[in-house]
Coordinates of C-alpha atoms and ligand atoms in Angstrom, one line a residue:
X211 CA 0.0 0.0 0.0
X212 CA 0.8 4.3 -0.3
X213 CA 1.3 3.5 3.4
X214 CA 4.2 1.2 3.2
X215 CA 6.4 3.3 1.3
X216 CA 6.2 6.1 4.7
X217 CA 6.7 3.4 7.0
X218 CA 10.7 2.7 7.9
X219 CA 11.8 -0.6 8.0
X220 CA 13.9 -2.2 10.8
X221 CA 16.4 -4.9 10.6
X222 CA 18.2 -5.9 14.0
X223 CA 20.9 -8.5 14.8
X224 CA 19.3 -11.0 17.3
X225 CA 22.3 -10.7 20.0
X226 CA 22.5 -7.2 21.7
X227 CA 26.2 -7.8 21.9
X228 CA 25.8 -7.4 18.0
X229 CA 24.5 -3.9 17.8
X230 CA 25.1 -0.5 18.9
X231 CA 22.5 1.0 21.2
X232 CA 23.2 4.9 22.4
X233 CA 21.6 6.1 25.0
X234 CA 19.3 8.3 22.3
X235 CA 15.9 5.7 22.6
X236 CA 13.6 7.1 20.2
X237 CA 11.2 4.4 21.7
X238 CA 10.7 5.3 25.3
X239 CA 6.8 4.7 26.3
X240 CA 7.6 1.3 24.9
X241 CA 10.5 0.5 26.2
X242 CA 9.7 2.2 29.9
X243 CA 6.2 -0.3 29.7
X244 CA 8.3 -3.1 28.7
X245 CA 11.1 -2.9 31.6
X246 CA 8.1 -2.3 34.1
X247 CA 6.9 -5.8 33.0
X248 CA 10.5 -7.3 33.3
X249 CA 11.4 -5.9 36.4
X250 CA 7.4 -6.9 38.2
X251 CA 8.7 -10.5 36.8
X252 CA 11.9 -10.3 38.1
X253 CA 11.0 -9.3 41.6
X254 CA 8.6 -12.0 41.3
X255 CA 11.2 -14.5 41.2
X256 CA 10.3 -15.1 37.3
X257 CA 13.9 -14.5 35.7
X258 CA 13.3 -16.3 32.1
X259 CA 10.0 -13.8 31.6
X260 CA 11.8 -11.3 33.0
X261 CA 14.5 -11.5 30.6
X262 CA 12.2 -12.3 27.5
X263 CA 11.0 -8.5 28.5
X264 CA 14.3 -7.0 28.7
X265 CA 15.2 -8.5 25.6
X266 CA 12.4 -7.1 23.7
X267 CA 12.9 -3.7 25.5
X268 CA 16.7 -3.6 23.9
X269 CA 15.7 -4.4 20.0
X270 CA 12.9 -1.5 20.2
X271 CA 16.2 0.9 22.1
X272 CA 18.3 -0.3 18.9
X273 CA 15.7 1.4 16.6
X274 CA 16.9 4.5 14.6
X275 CA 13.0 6.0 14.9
X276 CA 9.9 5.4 16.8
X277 CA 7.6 2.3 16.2
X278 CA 4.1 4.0 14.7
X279 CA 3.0 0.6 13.4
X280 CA 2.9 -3.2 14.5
X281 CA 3.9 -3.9 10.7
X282 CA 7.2 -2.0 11.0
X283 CA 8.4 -4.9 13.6
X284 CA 7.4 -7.5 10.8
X285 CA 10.8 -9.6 11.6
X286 CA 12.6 -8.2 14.5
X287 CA 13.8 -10.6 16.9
X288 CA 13.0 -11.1 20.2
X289 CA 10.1 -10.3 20.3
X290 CA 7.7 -12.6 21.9
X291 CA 3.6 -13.3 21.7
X292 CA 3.5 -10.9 24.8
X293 CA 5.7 -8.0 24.2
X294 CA 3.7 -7.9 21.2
X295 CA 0.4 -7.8 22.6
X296 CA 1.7 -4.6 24.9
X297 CA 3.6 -3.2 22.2
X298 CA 0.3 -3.0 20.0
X299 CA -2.2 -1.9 22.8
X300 CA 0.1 0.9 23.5
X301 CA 0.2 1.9 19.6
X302 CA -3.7 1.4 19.6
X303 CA -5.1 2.6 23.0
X304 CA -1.6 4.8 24.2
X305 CA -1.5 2.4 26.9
X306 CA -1.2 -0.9 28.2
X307 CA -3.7 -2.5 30.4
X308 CA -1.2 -5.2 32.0
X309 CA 1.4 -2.1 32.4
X310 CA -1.2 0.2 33.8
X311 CA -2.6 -2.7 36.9
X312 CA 0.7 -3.8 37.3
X313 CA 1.7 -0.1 38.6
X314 CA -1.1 0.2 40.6
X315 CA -1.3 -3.1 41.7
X316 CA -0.5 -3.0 45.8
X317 CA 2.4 -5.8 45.6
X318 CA 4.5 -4.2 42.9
X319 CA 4.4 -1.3 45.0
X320 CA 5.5 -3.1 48.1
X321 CA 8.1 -4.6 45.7
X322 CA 9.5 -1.7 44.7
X323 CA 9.3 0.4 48.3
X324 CA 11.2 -2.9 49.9
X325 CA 13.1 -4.0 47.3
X326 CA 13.9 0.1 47.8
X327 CA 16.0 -0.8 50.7
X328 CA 20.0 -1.4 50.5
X329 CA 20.3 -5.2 51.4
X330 CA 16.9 -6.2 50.4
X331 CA 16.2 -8.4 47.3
X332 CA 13.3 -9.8 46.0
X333 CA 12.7 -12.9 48.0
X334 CA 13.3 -10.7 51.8
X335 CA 10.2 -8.8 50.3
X336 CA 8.3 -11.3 49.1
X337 CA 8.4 -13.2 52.3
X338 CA 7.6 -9.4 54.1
X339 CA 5.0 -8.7 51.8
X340 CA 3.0 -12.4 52.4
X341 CA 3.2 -11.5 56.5
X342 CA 1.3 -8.1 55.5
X343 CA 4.5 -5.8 55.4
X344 CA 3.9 -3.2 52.6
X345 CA 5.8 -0.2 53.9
X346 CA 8.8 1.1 55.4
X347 CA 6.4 1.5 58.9
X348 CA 5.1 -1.3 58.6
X349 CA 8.3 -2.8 58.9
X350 CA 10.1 -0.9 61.4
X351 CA 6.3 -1.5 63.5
X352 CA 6.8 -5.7 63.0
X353 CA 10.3 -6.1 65.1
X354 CA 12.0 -8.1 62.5
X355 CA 15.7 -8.0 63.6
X356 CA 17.3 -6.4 60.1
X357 CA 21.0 -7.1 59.3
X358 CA 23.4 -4.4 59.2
X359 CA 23.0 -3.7 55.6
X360 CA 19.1 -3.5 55.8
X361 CA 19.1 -0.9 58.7
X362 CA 21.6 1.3 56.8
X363 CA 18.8 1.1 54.4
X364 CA 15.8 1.9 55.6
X365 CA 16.4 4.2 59.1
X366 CA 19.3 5.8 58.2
X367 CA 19.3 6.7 54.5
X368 CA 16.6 5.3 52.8
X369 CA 15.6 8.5 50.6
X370 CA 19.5 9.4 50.0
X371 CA 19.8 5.8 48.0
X372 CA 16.6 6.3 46.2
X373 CA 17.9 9.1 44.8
X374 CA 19.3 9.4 41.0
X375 CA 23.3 9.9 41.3
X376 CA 24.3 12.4 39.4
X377 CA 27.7 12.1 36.7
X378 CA 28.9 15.5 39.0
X379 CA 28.8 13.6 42.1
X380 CA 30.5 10.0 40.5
X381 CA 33.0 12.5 39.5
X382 CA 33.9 13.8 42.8
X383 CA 33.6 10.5 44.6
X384 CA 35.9 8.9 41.6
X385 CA 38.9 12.1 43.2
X386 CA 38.2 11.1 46.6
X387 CA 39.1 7.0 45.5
X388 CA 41.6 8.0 43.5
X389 CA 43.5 9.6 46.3
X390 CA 42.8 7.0 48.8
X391 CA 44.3 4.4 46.0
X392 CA 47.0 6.8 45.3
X393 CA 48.0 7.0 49.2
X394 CA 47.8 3.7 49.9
X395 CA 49.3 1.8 46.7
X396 CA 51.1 4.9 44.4
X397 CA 51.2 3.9 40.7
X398 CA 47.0 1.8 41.1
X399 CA 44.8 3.1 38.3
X400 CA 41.0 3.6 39.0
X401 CA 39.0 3.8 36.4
X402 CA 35.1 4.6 35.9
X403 CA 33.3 1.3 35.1
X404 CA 29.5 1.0 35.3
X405 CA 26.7 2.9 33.7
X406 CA 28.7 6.1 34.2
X407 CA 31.0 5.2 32.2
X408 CA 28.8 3.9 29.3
X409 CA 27.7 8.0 29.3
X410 CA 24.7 7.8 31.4
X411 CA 24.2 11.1 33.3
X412 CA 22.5 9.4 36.2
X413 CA 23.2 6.2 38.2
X414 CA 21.9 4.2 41.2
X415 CA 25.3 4.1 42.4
X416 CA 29.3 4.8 41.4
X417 CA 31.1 2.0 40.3
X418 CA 35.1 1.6 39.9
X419 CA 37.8 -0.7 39.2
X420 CA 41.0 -0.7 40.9
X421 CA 44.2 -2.1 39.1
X422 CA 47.9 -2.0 39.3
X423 CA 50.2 -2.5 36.1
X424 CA 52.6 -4.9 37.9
X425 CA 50.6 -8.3 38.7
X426 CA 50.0 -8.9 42.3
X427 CA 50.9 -5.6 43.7
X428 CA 47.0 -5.2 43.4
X429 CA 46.7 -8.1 46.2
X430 CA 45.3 -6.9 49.6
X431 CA 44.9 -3.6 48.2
X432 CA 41.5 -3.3 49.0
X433 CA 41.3 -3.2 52.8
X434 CA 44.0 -0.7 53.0
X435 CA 42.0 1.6 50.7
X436 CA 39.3 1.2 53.3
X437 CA 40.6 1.8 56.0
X438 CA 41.7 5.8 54.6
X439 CA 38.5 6.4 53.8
X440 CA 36.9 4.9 56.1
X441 CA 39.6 6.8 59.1
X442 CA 38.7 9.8 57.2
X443 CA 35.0 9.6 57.6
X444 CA 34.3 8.9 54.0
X445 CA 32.2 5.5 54.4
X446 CA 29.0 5.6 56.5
X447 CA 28.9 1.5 55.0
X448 CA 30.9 -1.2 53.8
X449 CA 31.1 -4.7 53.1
X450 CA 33.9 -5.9 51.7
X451 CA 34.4 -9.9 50.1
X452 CA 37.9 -11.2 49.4
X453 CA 38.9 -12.3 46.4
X454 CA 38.2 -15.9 45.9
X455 CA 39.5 -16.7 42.8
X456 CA 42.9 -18.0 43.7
X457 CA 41.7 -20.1 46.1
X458 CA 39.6 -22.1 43.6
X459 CA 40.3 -25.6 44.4
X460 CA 40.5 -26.7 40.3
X461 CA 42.4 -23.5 39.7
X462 CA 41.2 -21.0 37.1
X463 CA 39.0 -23.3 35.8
X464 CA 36.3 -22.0 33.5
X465 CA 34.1 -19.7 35.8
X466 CA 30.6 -21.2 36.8
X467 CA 28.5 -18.4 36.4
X468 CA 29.0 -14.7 36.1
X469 CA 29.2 -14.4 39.6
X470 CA 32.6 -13.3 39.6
X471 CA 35.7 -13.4 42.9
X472 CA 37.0 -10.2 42.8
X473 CA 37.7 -8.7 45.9
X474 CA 35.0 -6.4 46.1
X475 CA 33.6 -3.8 48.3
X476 CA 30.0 -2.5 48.4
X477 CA 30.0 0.6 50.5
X478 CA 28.2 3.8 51.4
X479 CA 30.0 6.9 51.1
X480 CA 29.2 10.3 52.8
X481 CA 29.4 12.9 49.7
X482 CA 29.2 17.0 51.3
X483 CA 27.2 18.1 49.1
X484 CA 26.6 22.1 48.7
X485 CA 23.2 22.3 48.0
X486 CA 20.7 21.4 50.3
X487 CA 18.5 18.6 48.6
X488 CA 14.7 18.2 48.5
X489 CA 12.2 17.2 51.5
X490 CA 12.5 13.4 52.9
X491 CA 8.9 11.7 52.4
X492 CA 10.4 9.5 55.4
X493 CA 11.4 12.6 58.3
X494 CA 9.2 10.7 60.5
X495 CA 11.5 7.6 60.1
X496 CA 14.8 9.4 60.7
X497 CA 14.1 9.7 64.8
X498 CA 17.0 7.2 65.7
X499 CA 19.3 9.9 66.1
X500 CA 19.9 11.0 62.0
X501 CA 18.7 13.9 60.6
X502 CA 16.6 14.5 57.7
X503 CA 18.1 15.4 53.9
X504 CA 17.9 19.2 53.6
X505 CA 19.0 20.0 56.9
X506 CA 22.5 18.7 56.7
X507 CA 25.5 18.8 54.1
X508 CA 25.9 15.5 53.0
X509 CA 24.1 12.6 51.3
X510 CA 24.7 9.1 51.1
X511 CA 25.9 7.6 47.8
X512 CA 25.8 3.9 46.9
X513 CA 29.6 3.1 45.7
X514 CA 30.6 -0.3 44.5
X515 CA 34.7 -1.0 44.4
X516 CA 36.1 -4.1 42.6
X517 CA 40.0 -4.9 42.5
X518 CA 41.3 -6.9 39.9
X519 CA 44.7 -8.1 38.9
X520 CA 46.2 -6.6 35.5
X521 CA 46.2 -9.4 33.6
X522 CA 42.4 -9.7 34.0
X523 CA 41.6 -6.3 33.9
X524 CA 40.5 -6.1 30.0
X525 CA 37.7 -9.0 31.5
X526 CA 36.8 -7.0 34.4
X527 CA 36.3 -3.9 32.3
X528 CA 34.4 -5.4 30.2
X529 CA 32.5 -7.5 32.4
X530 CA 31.6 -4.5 35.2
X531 CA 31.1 -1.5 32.4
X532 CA 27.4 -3.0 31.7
X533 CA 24.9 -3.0 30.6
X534 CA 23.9 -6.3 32.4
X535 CA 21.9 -7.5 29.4
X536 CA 24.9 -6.5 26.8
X537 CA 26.8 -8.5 29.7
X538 CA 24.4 -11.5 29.7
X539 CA 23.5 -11.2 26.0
X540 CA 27.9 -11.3 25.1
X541 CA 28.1 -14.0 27.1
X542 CA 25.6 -16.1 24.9
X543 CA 26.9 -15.6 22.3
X544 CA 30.2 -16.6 23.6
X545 CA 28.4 -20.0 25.0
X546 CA 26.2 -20.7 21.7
X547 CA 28.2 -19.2 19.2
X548 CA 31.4 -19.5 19.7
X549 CA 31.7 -22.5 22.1
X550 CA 33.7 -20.1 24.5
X551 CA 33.2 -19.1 28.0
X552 CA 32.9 -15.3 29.0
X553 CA 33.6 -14.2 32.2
X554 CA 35.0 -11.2 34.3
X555 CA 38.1 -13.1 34.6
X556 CA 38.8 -14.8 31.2
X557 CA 37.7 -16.1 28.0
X558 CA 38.0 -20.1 27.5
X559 CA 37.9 -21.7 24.0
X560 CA 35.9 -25.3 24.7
X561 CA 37.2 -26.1 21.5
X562 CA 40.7 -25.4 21.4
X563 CA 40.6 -26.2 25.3
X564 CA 42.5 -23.4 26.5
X565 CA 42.0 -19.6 27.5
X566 CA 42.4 -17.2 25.4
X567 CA 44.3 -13.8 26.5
X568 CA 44.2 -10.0 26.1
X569 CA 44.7 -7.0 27.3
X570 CA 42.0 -4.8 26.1
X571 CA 38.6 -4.8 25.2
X572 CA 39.1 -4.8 21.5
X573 CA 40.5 -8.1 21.7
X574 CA 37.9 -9.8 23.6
X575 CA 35.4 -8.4 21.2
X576 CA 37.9 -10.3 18.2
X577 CA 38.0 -13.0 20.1
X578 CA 34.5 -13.4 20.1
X579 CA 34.1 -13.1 16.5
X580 CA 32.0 -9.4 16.9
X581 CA 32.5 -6.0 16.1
X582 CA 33.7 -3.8 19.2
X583 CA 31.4 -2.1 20.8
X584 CA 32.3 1.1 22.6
X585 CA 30.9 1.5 26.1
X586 CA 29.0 4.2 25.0
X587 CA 27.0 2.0 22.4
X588 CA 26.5 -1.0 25.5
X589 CA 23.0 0.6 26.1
X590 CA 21.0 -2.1 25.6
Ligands
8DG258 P1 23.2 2.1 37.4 O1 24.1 1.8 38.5 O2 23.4 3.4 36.8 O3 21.7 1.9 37.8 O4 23.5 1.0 36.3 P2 24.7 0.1 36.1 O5 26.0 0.8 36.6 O6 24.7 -0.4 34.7 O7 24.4 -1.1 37.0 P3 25.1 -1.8 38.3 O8 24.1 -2.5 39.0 O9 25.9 -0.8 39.1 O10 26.1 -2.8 37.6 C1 27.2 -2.4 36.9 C2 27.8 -3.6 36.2 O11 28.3 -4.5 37.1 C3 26.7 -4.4 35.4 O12 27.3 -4.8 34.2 C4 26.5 -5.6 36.2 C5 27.9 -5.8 36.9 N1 27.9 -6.5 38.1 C6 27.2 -6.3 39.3 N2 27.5 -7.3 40.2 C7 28.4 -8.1 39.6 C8 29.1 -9.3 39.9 O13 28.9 -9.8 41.1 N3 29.9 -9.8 39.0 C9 30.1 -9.3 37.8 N4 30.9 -9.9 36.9 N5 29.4 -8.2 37.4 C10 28.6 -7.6 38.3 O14 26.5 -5.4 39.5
MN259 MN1 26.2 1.3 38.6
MN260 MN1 27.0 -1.3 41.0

């Protein structure tokens, strides 16, 4: 038809490893409704449907222009029965019923105020949520004993980590690591890693990775750089987990999982801020002895530090720069594709039976047989 000729026409690689996806989405009610869906299904303990969403979400973010017309995705991949069926009630109707009663429905909003709280993932709130526990009273009113992480969560700064992170304030935490690195081992590099570095202007946190060019000078950096911040009242939290790796009984055999054994430390640093920031919705929770946002100058900023040794550093770079369905997406690839294994720490050829090195992203990308992706393109 006259029609057709308007209409753009897509074609998209089926891996998001495979294409190039800026932070420009021309598609954002659709995508927005579709990550809505995957995350309700991933807080509900439903990971394959909650993947199956995000998947769909990143082909309609790799579009060059908005979707107008269900015939314009006429063999895009990934795209499943029911990603379809909200994609085309949102073209028709402008919105979704199964978005819209999702949103309002009571436990996806328990979900997301608990699953709000540093320490708490989705099956503390599930459990919570089936005992009655839908808010952040409730919860303080039922007496459950909280760990250590939790109660830095929810009484103490609650409304600081809910809060977007701004590139400004990555920035200025990124000096105050660097220095602390620099003290404590001269000659470490820190570098950005995280969506901050993939050019997003906001975050839920800071992330970095710590390296040093001469392997094994790196090793038990990370509780010295702790200790100078945290004697210089940077850290109001931390938790740091030693690096496991090594101490794999079958050596560096091919990783398991993504879960990777970096020594890693997930913290909570105390930024001074100048500006005072907006009005706490949770005052009335901040009795135990802090004070409200606004009325002091500092907020609390999630900040997540991994250490890895320089000969695995290209892996960690790659691995911890995001976005974690680029992550999950290039490693399966590397698993179907390629017969190799992807992880934070290496690549391994199950063909050729061996790993195979590099030192920089660019390799690992023509190791895997794909174009290289710059961070800033890792949007999916
Ligand atoms: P945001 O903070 O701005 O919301 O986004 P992000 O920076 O992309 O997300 P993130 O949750 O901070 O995660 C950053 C990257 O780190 C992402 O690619 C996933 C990856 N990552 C973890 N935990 C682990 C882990 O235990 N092992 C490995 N290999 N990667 C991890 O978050
Ligand atoms: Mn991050
Ligand atoms: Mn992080």
């Amino acid at each position: 038809t006259g029609q057709d000729k308007e209409m753009a026409v897509f074609s998209v690689p089926s891996y998001a490893c495979q294409r190039r996806t800026t932070l420009d989405n021309q598609n954002t009610t659709l995508t927005d409704a579709l990550s809505l869906l995957a995350e309700n299904a991933e807080l509900s303990d439903e990971d394959g449907r909650g993947v199956a969403f995000r998947r769909a979400a990143a082909v309609l973010k790799a579009l060059p222009k908005p979707v107008t017309d269900m015939a314009q995705l006429r063999g895009l991949p990934c795209l499943g029965e029911h990603s379809l069926r909200v994609i085309r009630d949102i073209l028709e109707n402008g919105m979704s019923s199964e978005v819209e009663s999702t949103k309002q429905s009571e436990r996806y909003k328990a979900l997301k105020v608990l699953t709000g709280i540093f320490g708490v993932g989705a099956k503390t709130a599930d459990r919570w949520i089936r005992e009655g526990i839908h808010t952040l009273h409730q919860l303080r009113d039922s007496g459950h004993t909280l760990n250590r992480a939790q109660q830095a969560g929810v009484f103490l700064h609650y409304d600081d980590l809910n809060r977007p992170v701004s590139k400004a304030d990555a920035d200025i935490i990124g000096e105050t690591v660097g220095k602390a690195v620099d003290a404590v081992l001269p000659g470490a590099q820190v570098t950005l890693i995280g969506g901050f570095r993939r050019g997003k202007l906001t975050g839920h946190d800071v992330d970095f990775l710590i390296t040093h060019p001469e392997e094994g000078r790196e090793e038990g950096l990370m509780p010295k750089v702790v200790s100078w911040l945290e004697s210089r009242g940077f850290l109001l939290y931390q938790k740091t987990t030693r690096n496991s790796y090594l101490e794999c009984k079958d050596g560096p055999a091919r990783p398991p999982s993504n879960i990777d054994r970096f020594e890693r430390c997930l913290s909570i640093f105390k930024l001074a801020n100048e500006e005072t920031g907006g009005t706490t919705q949770l005052e009335t929770l901040t009795e135990n002895g802090t004070e409200p946002a606004g009325h002091r100058p500092w907020r609390a900023v999630r900040v997540d530090l991994v250490v890895s040794p320089v000969s695995q550093f290209a892996f960690a770079l790659l691995g911890w720069t995001g976005s974690k369905l680029f992550e999950r997406e290039l490693r399966r690839w590397a698993g179907y594709e390629k017969a190799m294994s992807l992880s934070s720490h290496a690549l391994y050829d199950n063909k050729q039976s061996r790993y195979l090195r590099a030192t920089s992203e660019e390799e690992i990308f023509a190791h895997l047989g794909l174009e290289y992706i710059p961070p800033s393109e890792r949007n999916a």
